[in-house]
Amino acid sequence: MQLTRRQALLTATALAAGCATPGAGGDQNAALAAFFEQSFEQALDASPQLATRLGDRRGYDRWDDPTEAEERRQLDARLAQRARMRSQFDAAALNPADRLSFQLFDHGVTRAEQGWRWRNHDYIFNHMYGAQSSTPAFLINQHVVVSEADAHAYVARLNGVRPLMDDLIARSNAAAAAGVAPPRFSYDGILATSRGVITGAPFDEGADSPLWADLKAKVNALDITQAHKDSLLAAGRAALLESVRPAYDAVIEAMTAQQARASDDDGAWKLPDGDAFYANRLQVFTTTDLSADDIHTIGLEAVARLHGEMRAVMRTVNFNGDLTAFFRHMEQAPQFYVPDTAEGRADYVRRATAAIDAMRPRLPQFFGRLPQAALEVRPVEPFRERQSGLAFYERAAADGSRPAIYYVNTFDVRALPLYQLEALAYHEGIPGHHLQLAIAQELEDVPRFRRFLTFYTAYIEGWGLYAELLGKEMGGYQDPYSEFGRLALELRRAVRLVVDTGVHARRWTRRQAADYILANQPATEAEALRDMGRYIVNPGQATAYLIGQREILRLREQARATMGTRFTLSGFHDAVLANGAVPLDMLGDLVRDWSTRA
């Protein structure tokens, strides 16, 4: 799961835009609920893309306004809303559930307020999560077409791509002029993805381009006359040629010019006030006060521990050689990979689906609350697979129109060893992100902002990494090689703590960090460079996984010690998941409260 600082700020600040003051008097809890509901409605009004993600058709023909002026307007509205909430509601007088909502709303505003200083420190265009790929991905994966009106809205959004990209390019150019630009290597991916969007029909004589193929499939599936379909497709074709192509030509021109001036420095330290920015990123992503040095040390200690556990697996399978030799053996043995063919890639998706399906009947033993949303496993689409991450989860539409999706990137099957298949599936699917995010989205007794907008990486990714270990307790990893795969993925998260802080705080180069990866975890040269590319353009995010998992495990043992025979894993898991995403300190309070009451 990835969320940039700008996306988090825009969705957070949208919550209060224009929200009216709740009526005075009456029950505080009921008034607060009305306050949150109205604020959420205003969030949907302010962000058409948020509304679309949640299955709401308002603003279905528009993109969000990405300008700094709009970002400031939303933040000012949110600050006023926080002041209003603090003055009109007494947190101490609220019931525990509403008090938590009060605290989370307040915390979100404070985080947005602190983040304003860094509003231009994100890389708007980058090879991993940039606007050049997120824009077509949004249309393909989020813009559902079940009516002729939906199709017209799709075409309108295609026509809106040119002004959208103009605004984004302007912000990116201004940031670059102020010293905020990704390292030179990142531009290669930006440019490759941008060219891929406008390659193929109707831009040239090749196979259908991604957006044209998507629009044709969605329009042709509609139950309307052929004449209406032809009209929609003609309008869509014109929009692709007259809006999307010039928009991406402009992106390519701007990014080519930026790359010519870009440096090869990789870390956040190179940015204006870079050390302070990175400290803020660590605080935001981990929801702790751990310093870069603290996190670096935790990473080194975890690497040593996991190496020891891996050596135990080596002994189990009677491997002769050192750990590095075992890493190379696991990387090179052909039995651990599907064939590099379309059939092999489809087989991996089938196997991942089977691993998730095998966990479903075991869930009631470990969880009291289960999600209702469907979950599918899909390969990442070809247009973005070269630059996308290895695996990621996309939550379902709130109205049930779209299932949750575990995306697996089958572009390079050598990056998907079968011994890691279970751990990846458990992390992204069941019992990982799908349980956490789908349950949060389906909570009926909390404000909608907590179900859909509250995002704390340490909690979410900490749960995902915890779920990999939980999969073992639920009966997974029946062969030692799969257990090695679980350890290898946890080791990757430990290594992240070392290399993320190494690059961004200790001024390591991408090459130095990649060499550390190659020396300490199973990885190819290409994988090490790909991983570092991700960590470099999103400083601090990769540290949240292990920090969050450590805290969940600590709270579990603390609760077990407090409760003795009253402790159950299902009860603990429900306590962790029952409130949606929260900062780690709030999670500790919630678990301790449960352990004394249950």
Coordinates of C-alpha atoms in Angstrom, one line a residue:
M1 CA 0.0 0.0 0.0
Q2 CA 1.5 3.4 -1.1
L3 CA 0.3 7.0 -0.4
T4 CA 2.3 10.1 -1.1
R5 CA 2.4 13.1 1.2
R6 CA 0.4 15.2 -1.2
Q7 CA -2.3 12.6 -1.6
A8 CA -2.6 12.2 2.2
L9 CA -2.8 15.9 2.7
L10 CA -5.4 16.5 0.0
T11 CA -7.7 13.8 1.2
A12 CA -7.2 14.9 4.8
T13 CA -7.7 18.6 4.2
A14 CA -10.7 17.9 2.0
L15 CA -12.6 16.7 5.0
A16 CA -13.6 20.1 6.3
A17 CA -13.9 22.2 3.3
G18 CA -16.9 24.4 3.8
C19 CA -18.3 22.3 6.7
A20 CA -21.0 24.0 8.6
T21 CA -21.0 24.4 12.4
P22 CA -23.0 21.6 14.2
G23 CA -26.0 22.8 16.0
A24 CA -25.5 23.8 19.6
G25 CA -27.0 21.8 22.4
G26 CA -28.3 18.3 22.4
D27 CA -26.3 15.2 22.8
Q28 CA -22.6 15.7 22.2
N29 CA -22.1 12.3 20.7
A30 CA -24.9 12.7 18.2
A31 CA -23.9 16.2 17.3
L32 CA -20.3 15.0 16.7
A33 CA -21.5 12.2 14.5
A34 CA -23.5 14.8 12.4
F35 CA -20.4 17.0 12.3
F36 CA -18.2 14.2 10.9
E37 CA -20.9 13.1 8.4
Q38 CA -21.2 16.6 7.0
S39 CA -17.4 17.0 6.8
F40 CA -17.2 13.7 4.9
E41 CA -19.8 14.9 2.4
Q42 CA -17.7 18.0 1.9
A43 CA -14.7 15.8 1.3
L44 CA -16.5 14.1 -1.5
D45 CA -17.5 17.4 -3.0
A46 CA -14.0 18.7 -2.9
S47 CA -12.4 15.6 -4.4
P48 CA -14.1 14.0 -7.4
Q49 CA -11.4 11.3 -7.5
L50 CA -12.0 10.3 -3.9
A51 CA -15.7 10.1 -4.7
T52 CA -15.0 7.8 -7.6
R53 CA -12.8 5.5 -5.5
L54 CA -15.7 5.2 -3.1
G55 CA -18.2 4.4 -5.8
D56 CA -19.9 7.9 -5.6
R57 CA -20.7 9.4 -9.0
R58 CA -20.4 13.1 -8.0
G59 CA -17.9 15.0 -10.1
Y60 CA -17.5 11.8 -12.2
D61 CA -16.4 13.9 -15.2
R62 CA -13.7 15.8 -13.4
W63 CA -10.2 15.4 -11.9
D64 CA -9.1 16.8 -8.6
D65 CA -7.5 20.3 -8.6
P66 CA -3.8 19.7 -8.0
T67 CA -2.7 23.3 -7.6
E68 CA -1.0 24.7 -4.5
A69 CA -3.8 27.3 -4.2
E70 CA -6.4 24.5 -3.8
E71 CA -4.2 22.7 -1.4
R72 CA -3.9 25.8 0.7
R73 CA -7.7 26.4 0.5
Q74 CA -8.4 23.0 1.8
L75 CA -5.8 23.2 4.6
D76 CA -7.2 26.6 5.8
A77 CA -10.7 25.1 5.8
R78 CA -9.5 22.2 7.8
L79 CA -7.7 24.3 10.4
A80 CA -10.9 26.3 10.9
Q81 CA -12.8 23.1 11.3
R82 CA -10.4 21.8 13.9
A83 CA -10.8 25.0 15.9
R84 CA -14.5 24.8 15.6
M85 CA -14.5 21.1 16.8
R86 CA -12.2 21.9 19.7
S87 CA -14.4 24.8 20.9
Q88 CA -17.8 23.0 20.5
F89 CA -17.1 19.5 21.7
D90 CA -15.6 18.4 25.0
A91 CA -13.5 15.3 24.3
A92 CA -13.7 14.2 28.0
A93 CA -17.5 14.2 27.8
L94 CA -17.7 11.9 24.8
N95 CA -18.1 8.2 24.8
P96 CA -14.9 6.2 24.2
A97 CA -15.6 5.6 20.5
D98 CA -16.4 9.2 19.7
R99 CA -13.5 10.4 21.8
L100 CA -11.2 8.3 19.5
S101 CA -12.9 9.8 16.4
F102 CA -12.3 13.3 17.9
Q103 CA -8.6 12.4 18.5
L104 CA -8.1 11.0 15.0
F105 CA -9.7 14.0 13.3
D106 CA -7.6 16.3 15.4
H107 CA -4.5 14.3 14.8
G108 CA -5.1 14.3 11.0
V109 CA -5.4 18.1 10.9
T110 CA -2.2 18.5 12.9
R111 CA -0.4 16.1 10.6
A112 CA -1.6 18.1 7.6
E113 CA -0.6 21.4 9.2
Q114 CA 2.9 20.1 9.9
G115 CA 3.1 18.8 6.4
W116 CA 2.4 22.1 4.7
R117 CA 6.0 23.1 5.1
W118 CA 6.9 20.1 2.9
R119 CA 4.1 20.6 0.3
N120 CA 6.5 20.8 -2.6
H121 CA 9.0 18.1 -1.4
D122 CA 7.1 15.2 -3.1
Y123 CA 8.3 14.1 -6.5
I124 CA 5.0 14.7 -8.5
F125 CA 6.5 12.8 -11.4
N126 CA 8.6 9.8 -10.4
H127 CA 9.1 6.4 -11.9
M128 CA 7.2 4.5 -9.2
Y129 CA 4.0 6.4 -8.2
G130 CA 4.1 9.5 -10.5
A131 CA 1.1 11.3 -12.1
Q132 CA 2.2 9.9 -15.5
S133 CA 1.1 6.4 -14.4
S134 CA -1.5 7.1 -11.7
T135 CA -3.7 9.1 -14.1
P136 CA -4.4 6.3 -16.7
A137 CA -4.4 3.7 -13.9
F138 CA -7.2 5.7 -12.2
L139 CA -9.3 5.7 -15.3
I140 CA -8.7 2.0 -16.0
N141 CA -9.1 0.7 -12.5
Q142 CA -11.4 3.2 -10.8
H143 CA -13.7 4.7 -13.4
V144 CA -16.5 2.1 -13.6
V145 CA -18.7 2.4 -16.7
V146 CA -22.2 0.8 -16.3
S147 CA -24.2 3.5 -18.2
E148 CA -23.9 5.8 -21.1
A149 CA -23.5 8.7 -18.7
D150 CA -20.5 7.0 -17.1
A151 CA -19.0 6.6 -20.5
H152 CA -19.5 10.3 -21.3
A153 CA -17.8 11.1 -17.9
Y154 CA -14.9 8.9 -18.9
V155 CA -14.5 10.9 -22.2
A156 CA -14.8 14.1 -20.2
R157 CA -11.9 13.0 -18.0
L158 CA -9.9 12.2 -21.1
N159 CA -10.5 15.7 -22.3
G160 CA -9.4 16.9 -18.8
V161 CA -6.0 15.2 -19.0
R162 CA -4.3 18.1 -20.8
P163 CA -5.2 20.8 -18.2
L164 CA -4.5 18.4 -15.4
M165 CA -1.0 17.6 -16.7
D166 CA -0.4 21.3 -17.4
D167 CA -1.0 22.1 -13.7
L168 CA 1.1 19.2 -12.5
I169 CA 4.0 20.1 -14.8
A170 CA 3.9 23.7 -13.6
R171 CA 4.2 22.5 -9.9
S172 CA 6.9 20.0 -10.9
N173 CA 8.9 22.6 -12.7
A174 CA 8.6 25.1 -9.9
A175 CA 9.8 22.4 -7.4
A176 CA 12.7 21.5 -9.6
A177 CA 13.7 25.1 -9.8
A178 CA 13.7 25.2 -6.0
G179 CA 15.9 22.1 -5.8
V180 CA 13.3 19.4 -5.4
A181 CA 13.7 16.9 -8.3
P182 CA 14.2 13.1 -8.3
P183 CA 17.6 11.7 -9.2
R184 CA 18.5 11.3 -12.8
F185 CA 17.8 7.6 -13.0
S186 CA 14.1 8.1 -12.0
Y187 CA 13.4 10.1 -15.2
D188 CA 14.1 7.0 -17.4
G189 CA 11.1 5.3 -15.9
I190 CA 8.9 8.4 -16.0
L191 CA 9.7 8.8 -19.7
A192 CA 9.2 5.1 -20.5
T193 CA 5.8 5.1 -18.8
S194 CA 4.7 8.3 -20.5
R195 CA 5.6 7.0 -23.9
G196 CA 3.8 3.8 -23.2
V197 CA 0.5 5.6 -22.5
I198 CA 0.5 7.1 -26.0
T199 CA 1.9 4.1 -27.9
G200 CA -0.6 2.1 -29.9
A201 CA -3.9 2.9 -31.5
P202 CA -5.2 5.5 -32.0
F203 CA -1.8 7.2 -31.6
D204 CA -0.1 5.0 -34.1
E205 CA -0.7 1.8 -36.1
G206 CA 0.1 -0.6 -33.3
A207 CA -2.2 -2.6 -31.0
D208 CA -4.7 -0.6 -28.9
S209 CA -3.1 1.7 -26.4
P210 CA -4.1 1.0 -22.7
L211 CA -6.7 3.8 -22.5
W212 CA -8.2 3.1 -25.9
A213 CA -8.5 -0.6 -25.1
D214 CA -10.1 0.2 -21.8
L215 CA -12.6 2.6 -23.2
K216 CA -13.5 0.3 -26.0
A217 CA -14.1 -2.6 -23.7
K218 CA -16.2 -0.6 -21.3
V219 CA -18.3 1.0 -24.0
N220 CA -18.9 -2.2 -25.9
A221 CA -20.1 -3.9 -22.8
L222 CA -22.9 -1.4 -22.4
D223 CA -26.5 -2.2 -23.4
I224 CA -27.0 0.7 -25.7
T225 CA -27.4 1.0 -29.5
Q226 CA -24.5 0.6 -31.8
A227 CA -24.9 4.1 -33.0
H228 CA -24.5 5.4 -29.4
K229 CA -21.4 3.2 -28.9
D230 CA -19.9 4.5 -32.1
S231 CA -20.6 8.1 -31.0
L232 CA -19.0 7.5 -27.6
L233 CA -15.9 5.9 -29.2
A234 CA -15.5 8.6 -31.7
A235 CA -15.6 11.2 -28.9
G236 CA -13.1 9.1 -26.9
R237 CA -10.8 8.7 -29.8
A238 CA -10.8 12.5 -30.4
A239 CA -10.1 13.1 -26.7
L240 CA -7.1 10.7 -26.8
L241 CA -5.7 12.5 -29.8
E242 CA -6.5 16.1 -28.9
S243 CA -6.0 16.0 -25.1
V244 CA -4.1 12.9 -23.9
R245 CA -1.4 12.9 -26.6
P246 CA -0.5 16.6 -26.2
A247 CA -0.6 16.2 -22.5
Y248 CA 1.9 13.4 -22.5
D249 CA 4.0 15.1 -25.1
A250 CA 4.2 18.0 -22.7
V251 CA 5.1 15.6 -19.8
I252 CA 7.9 14.1 -22.0
E253 CA 9.2 17.5 -23.0
A254 CA 9.2 18.8 -19.4
M255 CA 10.8 15.6 -17.9
T256 CA 13.4 15.4 -20.6
A257 CA 14.4 19.0 -19.7
Q258 CA 14.4 18.3 -16.0
Q259 CA 16.5 15.2 -16.5
A260 CA 19.2 17.2 -18.3
R261 CA 19.6 19.3 -15.1
A262 CA 19.1 16.5 -12.6
S263 CA 21.8 15.3 -10.2
D264 CA 22.8 11.8 -9.3
D265 CA 22.4 12.4 -5.6
D266 CA 19.8 10.0 -4.2
G267 CA 18.9 10.9 -0.7
A268 CA 16.4 13.4 0.9
W269 CA 19.4 15.2 2.4
K270 CA 20.0 16.9 -0.9
L271 CA 16.6 18.7 -0.8
P272 CA 16.1 22.1 0.9
D273 CA 16.1 21.4 4.7
G274 CA 16.4 17.8 3.7
D275 CA 17.4 16.4 7.1
A276 CA 14.4 18.0 8.7
F277 CA 12.1 16.8 5.9
Y278 CA 13.4 13.2 6.4
A279 CA 12.8 13.4 10.1
N280 CA 9.3 14.5 9.4
R281 CA 8.8 11.6 7.0
L282 CA 10.0 9.1 9.5
Q283 CA 7.6 10.5 12.1
V284 CA 4.7 10.5 9.7
F285 CA 5.3 7.0 8.4
T286 CA 6.2 5.3 11.7
T287 CA 4.0 7.4 14.0
T288 CA 6.8 7.3 16.5
D289 CA 9.6 9.6 17.5
L290 CA 12.3 7.2 16.5
S291 CA 15.3 8.9 14.9
A292 CA 17.1 7.8 11.7
D293 CA 19.9 6.4 13.9
D294 CA 17.4 4.5 16.1
I295 CA 15.8 3.0 13.0
H296 CA 19.1 2.1 11.4
T297 CA 20.2 0.3 14.6
I298 CA 16.8 -1.6 14.8
G299 CA 17.4 -2.7 11.2
L300 CA 20.9 -4.0 11.8
E301 CA 19.7 -6.0 14.8
A302 CA 16.8 -7.5 12.9
V303 CA 19.0 -8.4 9.9
A304 CA 21.3 -10.4 12.3
R305 CA 18.3 -12.1 13.9
L306 CA 16.8 -13.2 10.6
H307 CA 20.1 -14.4 9.3
G308 CA 20.2 -16.8 12.3
E309 CA 16.7 -18.1 11.6
M310 CA 17.6 -18.6 7.9
R311 CA 20.6 -20.7 8.9
A312 CA 18.2 -23.0 10.8
V313 CA 16.3 -23.5 7.6
M314 CA 19.5 -24.3 5.8
R315 CA 20.2 -27.0 8.3
T316 CA 16.7 -28.4 7.9
V317 CA 17.1 -28.9 4.1
N318 CA 20.7 -30.1 4.6
F319 CA 22.3 -27.4 2.5
N320 CA 26.1 -27.4 2.5
G321 CA 27.5 -23.9 2.3
D322 CA 27.2 -20.5 3.9
L323 CA 24.2 -18.2 3.9
T324 CA 25.2 -16.3 0.8
A325 CA 25.6 -19.5 -1.1
F326 CA 22.1 -20.5 0.0
F327 CA 20.7 -17.2 -1.2
R328 CA 22.3 -17.7 -4.6
H329 CA 21.0 -21.3 -4.7
M330 CA 17.4 -20.1 -4.0
E331 CA 17.7 -17.4 -6.6
Q332 CA 19.0 -19.7 -9.3
A333 CA 17.2 -23.1 -8.8
P334 CA 14.6 -23.3 -11.6
Q335 CA 12.1 -25.3 -9.6
F336 CA 11.4 -22.1 -7.6
Y337 CA 10.1 -20.1 -10.6
V338 CA 7.2 -20.4 -13.1
P339 CA 8.2 -20.3 -16.7
D340 CA 8.7 -16.9 -18.3
T341 CA 5.7 -17.3 -20.5
A342 CA 2.1 -16.1 -20.6
E343 CA 1.1 -19.5 -19.3
G344 CA 3.7 -19.3 -16.5
R345 CA 2.4 -15.8 -15.4
A346 CA -1.2 -17.0 -15.4
D347 CA -0.1 -20.0 -13.3
Y348 CA 1.4 -17.7 -10.7
V349 CA -1.8 -15.8 -10.4
R350 CA -3.7 -19.1 -10.1
R351 CA -1.3 -20.3 -7.3
A352 CA -1.6 -17.0 -5.5
T353 CA -5.4 -17.3 -5.7
A354 CA -5.2 -20.8 -4.3
A355 CA -3.0 -19.8 -1.4
I356 CA -5.5 -17.1 -0.4
D357 CA -8.5 -19.5 -0.9
A358 CA -6.8 -22.0 1.4
M359 CA -6.8 -19.4 4.2
R360 CA -10.4 -18.5 4.0
P361 CA -11.9 -21.5 6.0
R362 CA -9.3 -20.9 8.7
L363 CA -10.2 -17.3 9.4
P364 CA -13.0 -17.9 12.0
Q365 CA -10.5 -19.6 14.3
F366 CA -8.4 -16.4 14.4
F367 CA -10.8 -13.6 13.8
G368 CA -14.2 -12.7 15.2
R369 CA -15.0 -10.1 12.6
L370 CA -14.6 -11.0 8.9
P371 CA -14.9 -8.8 5.8
Q372 CA -17.7 -9.0 3.3
A373 CA -15.9 -7.5 0.3
A374 CA -14.8 -9.9 -2.4
L375 CA -11.1 -10.2 -3.2
E376 CA -9.5 -11.1 -6.6
V377 CA -5.9 -11.6 -7.6
R378 CA -4.9 -9.9 -10.9
P379 CA -1.7 -9.2 -12.7
V380 CA -0.6 -5.6 -13.0
E381 CA -1.6 -4.1 -16.4
P382 CA 1.1 -4.1 -19.1
F383 CA 1.2 -0.3 -19.5
R384 CA 2.5 0.2 -15.9
E385 CA 4.1 -3.2 -15.1
R386 CA 7.7 -2.1 -15.9
Q387 CA 7.7 0.6 -13.2
S388 CA 5.2 -0.7 -10.7
G389 CA 6.0 -2.4 -7.4
L390 CA 6.1 -6.2 -7.0
A391 CA 2.7 -6.5 -5.3
F392 CA 0.0 -4.2 -3.9
Y393 CA -3.6 -4.1 -2.6
E394 CA -6.4 -2.0 -3.9
R395 CA -9.5 -1.8 -1.7
A396 CA -13.0 -2.5 -3.0
A397 CA -15.5 0.1 -4.0
A398 CA -17.7 1.0 -1.0
D399 CA -20.8 0.2 -3.0
G400 CA -19.7 -3.2 -4.0
S401 CA -19.3 -2.4 -7.6
R402 CA -15.7 -3.3 -7.7
P403 CA -13.9 -6.1 -5.7
A404 CA -10.8 -5.6 -3.7
I405 CA -7.7 -6.5 -5.8
Y406 CA -4.4 -8.0 -4.9
Y407 CA -2.2 -6.9 -7.8
V408 CA 0.9 -9.0 -8.5
N409 CA 3.4 -7.8 -11.0
T410 CA 4.2 -10.7 -13.3
F411 CA 6.4 -8.7 -15.7
D412 CA 9.6 -10.3 -14.3
V413 CA 8.8 -13.8 -13.0
R414 CA 12.3 -14.0 -11.6
A415 CA 11.3 -11.4 -9.1
L416 CA 8.4 -13.8 -8.0
P417 CA 10.0 -16.9 -6.6
L418 CA 7.4 -19.5 -5.6
Y419 CA 8.9 -19.9 -2.2
Q420 CA 7.8 -16.3 -1.4
L421 CA 4.3 -16.7 -3.0
E422 CA 2.5 -17.6 0.3
A423 CA 4.0 -14.7 2.3
L424 CA 3.2 -12.2 -0.4
A425 CA -0.4 -13.5 -0.7
Y426 CA -0.9 -13.4 3.1
H427 CA 0.5 -9.9 3.3
E428 CA -1.6 -8.4 0.5
G429 CA -4.6 -10.6 0.7
I430 CA -5.7 -12.8 3.6
P431 CA -5.1 -12.4 6.5
G432 CA -3.2 -9.2 5.6
H433 CA -4.4 -6.0 3.9
H434 CA -7.7 -7.4 2.8
L435 CA -8.8 -8.1 6.4
Q436 CA -7.5 -4.8 7.8
L437 CA -8.7 -2.5 5.0
A438 CA -11.9 -4.2 4.2
I439 CA -13.0 -4.5 7.8
A440 CA -12.1 -0.8 8.3
Q441 CA -14.2 0.1 5.3
E442 CA -17.1 -2.0 6.5
L443 CA -17.3 -0.6 10.0
E444 CA -20.8 0.7 10.6
D445 CA -20.4 2.4 14.0
V446 CA -17.6 4.8 13.1
P447 CA -17.6 8.0 11.0
R448 CA -16.9 7.5 7.4
F449 CA -13.6 9.5 7.5
R450 CA -12.2 6.7 9.7
R451 CA -13.4 4.0 7.3
F452 CA -12.1 5.6 4.1
L453 CA -9.6 8.4 4.8
T454 CA -7.6 7.5 7.9
F455 CA -4.2 6.2 6.7
Y456 CA -1.3 5.3 9.0
T457 CA 1.4 3.4 7.2
A458 CA 3.0 1.8 10.3
Y459 CA -0.4 0.4 11.3
I460 CA -1.4 -0.8 7.8
E461 CA 1.9 -2.2 6.7
G462 CA 2.8 -3.3 10.2
W463 CA -0.4 -5.4 10.0
G464 CA 0.6 -6.7 6.6
L465 CA 4.0 -7.9 7.8
Y466 CA 2.4 -9.3 11.0
A467 CA 0.0 -11.2 8.8
E468 CA 2.9 -12.9 7.0
L469 CA 4.0 -14.4 10.4
L470 CA 0.3 -15.1 11.4
G471 CA 0.0 -17.2 8.2
K472 CA 2.5 -19.6 9.8
E473 CA 0.3 -19.9 12.9
M474 CA -2.7 -20.5 10.7
G475 CA -1.1 -23.5 9.0
G476 CA 0.8 -22.0 6.1
Y477 CA 4.4 -22.5 5.0
Q478 CA 4.2 -26.3 5.2
D479 CA 7.5 -26.8 3.5
P480 CA 10.8 -25.3 4.7
Y481 CA 11.4 -23.4 1.5
S482 CA 8.2 -21.4 1.9
E483 CA 9.3 -20.7 5.5
F484 CA 12.6 -19.4 4.1
G485 CA 10.5 -17.3 1.7
R486 CA 8.6 -15.8 4.7
L487 CA 11.9 -15.0 6.4
A488 CA 13.3 -13.6 3.2
L489 CA 10.5 -11.1 2.9
E490 CA 10.8 -10.1 6.6
L491 CA 14.5 -9.7 6.0
R492 CA 13.8 -7.4 3.1
R493 CA 11.8 -5.2 5.5
A494 CA 14.7 -5.2 8.0
V495 CA 17.2 -4.3 5.3
R496 CA 14.9 -1.4 4.3
L497 CA 15.5 0.2 7.7
V498 CA 19.2 0.1 7.1
V499 CA 19.2 1.3 3.5
D500 CA 16.4 3.9 3.7
T501 CA 18.2 5.6 6.6
G502 CA 21.5 5.0 4.9
V503 CA 20.6 6.8 1.7
H504 CA 18.5 9.6 3.2
A505 CA 20.3 10.3 6.4
R506 CA 23.8 8.9 6.0
R507 CA 24.3 10.0 2.4
W508 CA 24.8 6.5 0.9
T509 CA 24.6 6.3 -2.8
R510 CA 22.1 4.1 -4.6
R511 CA 25.0 1.8 -5.5
Q512 CA 26.2 1.5 -1.9
A513 CA 22.7 0.7 -0.7
A514 CA 22.2 -1.9 -3.5
D515 CA 25.4 -3.5 -2.5
Y516 CA 24.2 -3.8 1.1
I517 CA 21.0 -5.5 -0.2
L518 CA 23.0 -7.9 -2.3
A519 CA 25.2 -8.9 0.6
N520 CA 22.4 -9.4 3.1
Q521 CA 19.3 -10.7 1.5
P522 CA 18.3 -12.9 -1.4
A523 CA 18.1 -10.5 -4.4
T524 CA 19.4 -10.1 -7.9
E525 CA 21.1 -6.9 -9.1
A526 CA 17.9 -5.8 -10.9
E527 CA 15.8 -6.4 -7.7
A528 CA 18.2 -4.5 -5.5
L529 CA 18.2 -1.5 -7.9
R530 CA 14.5 -1.6 -8.3
D531 CA 14.0 -1.7 -4.5
M532 CA 16.3 1.2 -4.0
G533 CA 14.5 3.2 -6.7
R534 CA 11.3 2.8 -4.7
Y535 CA 12.9 3.8 -1.4
I536 CA 14.6 6.8 -2.9
V537 CA 11.5 8.5 -4.3
N538 CA 9.4 7.9 -1.2
P539 CA 11.7 8.6 1.7
G540 CA 10.8 6.9 5.0
Q541 CA 7.8 4.9 3.8
A542 CA 9.7 1.6 3.7
T543 CA 10.7 1.9 7.4
A544 CA 7.0 1.6 8.6
Y545 CA 6.6 -2.1 7.9
L546 CA 9.0 -3.6 10.5
I547 CA 8.4 -0.8 13.0
G548 CA 4.6 -1.4 12.9
Q549 CA 5.0 -5.2 13.1
R550 CA 7.3 -5.0 16.1
E551 CA 4.7 -2.9 17.9
I552 CA 1.8 -5.2 17.1
L553 CA 3.9 -8.2 18.4
R554 CA 4.9 -6.3 21.5
L555 CA 1.3 -5.4 22.2
R556 CA 0.2 -9.0 21.7
E557 CA 2.7 -10.3 24.2
Q558 CA 1.8 -7.5 26.6
A559 CA -1.9 -8.4 26.4
R560 CA -1.1 -12.1 26.8
A561 CA 0.8 -11.3 30.0
T562 CA -2.0 -9.1 31.3
M563 CA -4.8 -11.5 30.5
G564 CA -3.3 -14.9 31.1
T565 CA -5.9 -17.6 30.2
R566 CA -8.4 -14.9 29.1
F567 CA -6.2 -14.1 26.1
T568 CA -7.3 -15.3 22.7
L569 CA -5.8 -14.5 19.3
S570 CA -9.2 -13.8 17.8
G571 CA -9.9 -11.3 20.5
F572 CA -6.6 -9.6 20.1
H573 CA -7.0 -9.4 16.3
D574 CA -10.4 -7.9 16.7
A575 CA -9.1 -5.4 19.2
V576 CA -6.4 -4.4 16.7
L577 CA -8.7 -4.2 13.7
A578 CA -11.9 -2.9 15.3
N579 CA -11.1 0.8 15.0
G580 CA -9.5 1.0 11.6
A581 CA -6.1 2.6 11.1
V582 CA -4.7 4.5 14.1
P583 CA -1.2 5.8 15.1
L584 CA 0.8 3.2 17.0
D585 CA 0.5 5.0 20.4
M586 CA -3.3 5.1 20.1
L587 CA -3.2 1.4 19.1
G588 CA -1.3 0.7 22.3
D589 CA -4.0 2.5 24.3
L590 CA -6.8 0.6 22.6
V591 CA -5.2 -2.8 23.1
R592 CA -4.4 -2.1 26.7
D593 CA -8.0 -1.0 27.3
W594 CA -9.3 -4.2 25.7
S595 CA -6.9 -6.4 27.7
T596 CA -8.2 -5.0 31.0
R597 CA -11.9 -5.1 30.0
A598 CA -12.2 -8.4 28.2

